[in-house]
Amino acid sequence: MEIKGSIHELELKPGAMVEWVFVPMKSGTYNLRCTVAGHTEAGMIGKITIAS
């Protein structure tokens, strides 16, 4: 399967696995956060750094 465009949400059943492979288009550091209500405030945040 190939998905093109933005991925806004993934939901998996217990025990399921998914592999996400992407090709970065631009170097930089980007903020990540969970968009479920209250999760960002609870600390579900992170950063990803893309280096060339």
mmCIF file with all atom_site columns, C-alpha atoms in Angstrom:
data_model
loop_
_atom_site.group_PDB
_atom_site.id
_atom_site.type_symbol
_atom_site.label_atom_id
_atom_site.label_alt_id
_atom_site.label_comp_id
_atom_site.label_asym_id
_atom_site.label_entity_id
_atom_site.label_seq_id
_atom_site.pdbx_PDB_ins_code
_atom_site.Cartn_x
_atom_site.Cartn_y
_atom_site.Cartn_z
_atom_site.occupancy
_atom_site.B_iso_or_equiv
_atom_site.pdbx_formal_charge
_atom_site.auth_seq_id
_atom_site.auth_comp_id
_atom_site.auth_asym_id
_atom_site.auth_atom_id
_atom_site.pdbx_PDB_model_num
ATOM 1  C CA . MET A 1 1  ? 0.000  0.000  0.000  1.00 0.00 ? 1  MET A CA 1
ATOM 2  C CA . GLU A 1 2  ? 1.184  3.517  -0.674 1.00 0.00 ? 2  GLU A CA 1
ATOM 3  C CA . ILE A 1 3  ? -0.393 6.531  0.985  1.00 0.00 ? 3  ILE A CA 1
ATOM 4  C CA . LYS A 1 4  ? 0.319  9.960  -0.440 1.00 0.00 ? 4  LYS A CA 1
ATOM 5  C CA . GLY A 1 5  ? -0.452 13.185 1.369  1.00 0.00 ? 5  GLY A CA 1
ATOM 6  C CA . SER A 1 6  ? -0.958 13.964 5.030  1.00 0.00 ? 6  SER A CA 1
ATOM 7  C CA . ILE A 1 7  ? -1.599 11.290 7.625  1.00 0.00 ? 7  ILE A CA 1
ATOM 8  C CA . HIS A 1 8  ? -3.739 12.735 10.384 1.00 0.00 ? 8  HIS A CA 1
ATOM 9  C CA . GLU A 1 9  ? -4.611 9.637  12.369 1.00 0.00 ? 9  GLU A CA 1
ATOM 10 C CA . LEU A 1 10 ? -3.751 5.954  12.702 1.00 0.00 ? 10 LEU A CA 1
ATOM 11 C CA . GLU A 1 11 ? -5.756 3.582  14.867 1.00 0.00 ? 11 GLU A CA 1
ATOM 12 C CA . LEU A 1 12 ? -4.494 0.068  15.503 1.00 0.00 ? 12 LEU A CA 1
ATOM 13 C CA . LYS A 1 13 ? -6.032 -2.873 17.307 1.00 0.00 ? 13 LYS A CA 1
ATOM 14 C CA . PRO A 1 14 ? -4.104 -4.328 20.270 1.00 0.00 ? 14 PRO A CA 1
ATOM 15 C CA . GLY A 1 15 ? -1.163 -6.394 19.048 1.00 0.00 ? 15 GLY A CA 1
ATOM 16 C CA . ALA A 1 16 ? -1.238 -4.881 15.560 1.00 0.00 ? 16 ALA A CA 1
ATOM 17 C CA . MET A 1 17 ? 1.889  -3.509 13.935 1.00 0.00 ? 17 MET A CA 1
ATOM 18 C CA . VAL A 1 18 ? 2.439  -0.830 11.337 1.00 0.00 ? 18 VAL A CA 1
ATOM 19 C CA . GLU A 1 19 ? 5.538  0.301  9.498  1.00 0.00 ? 19 GLU A CA 1
ATOM 20 C CA . TRP A 1 20 ? 5.714  3.950  8.475  1.00 0.00 ? 20 TRP A CA 1
ATOM 21 C CA . VAL A 1 21 ? 8.352  4.846  5.923  1.00 0.00 ? 21 VAL A CA 1
ATOM 22 C CA . PHE A 1 22 ? 8.725  8.368  4.613  1.00 0.00 ? 22 PHE A CA 1
ATOM 23 C CA . VAL A 1 23 ? 11.152 10.352 2.526  1.00 0.00 ? 23 VAL A CA 1
ATOM 24 C CA . PRO A 1 24 ? 11.904 13.745 4.087  1.00 0.00 ? 24 PRO A CA 1
ATOM 25 C CA . MET A 1 25 ? 11.706 16.678 1.703  1.00 0.00 ? 25 MET A CA 1
ATOM 26 C CA . LYS A 1 26 ? 13.287 19.361 3.891  1.00 0.00 ? 26 LYS A CA 1
ATOM 27 C CA . SER A 1 27 ? 15.842 19.381 6.727  1.00 0.00 ? 27 SER A CA 1
ATOM 28 C CA . GLY A 1 28 ? 14.872 20.887 10.057 1.00 0.00 ? 28 GLY A CA 1
ATOM 29 C CA . THR A 1 29 ? 13.408 20.176 13.485 1.00 0.00 ? 29 THR A CA 1
ATOM 30 C CA . TYR A 1 30 ? 9.655  19.720 13.678 1.00 0.00 ? 30 TYR A CA 1
ATOM 31 C CA . ASN A 1 31 ? 7.319  19.578 16.676 1.00 0.00 ? 31 ASN A CA 1
ATOM 32 C CA . LEU A 1 32 ? 5.011  16.601 17.131 1.00 0.00 ? 32 LEU A CA 1
ATOM 33 C CA . ARG A 1 33 ? 1.946  16.442 19.361 1.00 0.00 ? 33 ARG A CA 1
ATOM 34 C CA . CYS A 1 34 ? -1.032 14.212 20.005 1.00 0.00 ? 34 CYS A CA 1
ATOM 35 C CA . THR A 1 35 ? -4.241 15.931 18.885 1.00 0.00 ? 35 THR A CA 1
ATOM 36 C CA . VAL A 1 36 ? -6.549 13.910 21.176 1.00 0.00 ? 36 VAL A CA 1
ATOM 37 C CA . ALA A 1 37 ? -8.118 16.302 23.677 1.00 0.00 ? 37 ALA A CA 1
ATOM 38 C CA . GLY A 1 38 ? -5.960 16.627 26.787 1.00 0.00 ? 38 GLY A CA 1
ATOM 39 C CA . HIS A 1 39 ? -3.088 14.493 25.479 1.00 0.00 ? 39 HIS A CA 1
ATOM 40 C CA . THR A 1 40 ? -0.802 17.385 24.484 1.00 0.00 ? 40 THR A CA 1
ATOM 41 C CA . GLU A 1 41 ? -1.376 18.934 27.900 1.00 0.00 ? 41 GLU A CA 1
ATOM 42 C CA . ALA A 1 42 ? -0.518 15.561 29.508 1.00 0.00 ? 42 ALA A CA 1
ATOM 43 C CA . GLY A 1 43 ? 2.848  15.566 27.757 1.00 0.00 ? 43 GLY A CA 1
ATOM 44 C CA . MET A 1 44 ? 2.273  13.596 24.557 1.00 0.00 ? 44 MET A CA 1
ATOM 45 C CA . ILE A 1 45 ? 4.618  15.794 22.560 1.00 0.00 ? 45 ILE A CA 1
ATOM 46 C CA . GLY A 1 46 ? 7.942  15.340 20.825 1.00 0.00 ? 46 GLY A CA 1
ATOM 47 C CA . LYS A 1 47 ? 10.299 16.562 18.135 1.00 0.00 ? 47 LYS A CA 1
ATOM 48 C CA . ILE A 1 48 ? 11.735 14.974 15.043 1.00 0.00 ? 48 ILE A CA 1
ATOM 49 C CA . THR A 1 49 ? 14.926 16.220 13.434 1.00 0.00 ? 49 THR A CA 1
ATOM 50 C CA . ILE A 1 50 ? 15.586 15.667 9.733  1.00 0.00 ? 50 ILE A CA 1
ATOM 51 C CA . ALA A 1 51 ? 19.243 16.074 8.791  1.00 0.00 ? 51 ALA A CA 1
ATOM 52 C CA . SER A 1 52 ? 20.628 16.133 5.275  1.00 0.00 ? 52 SER A CA 1
#
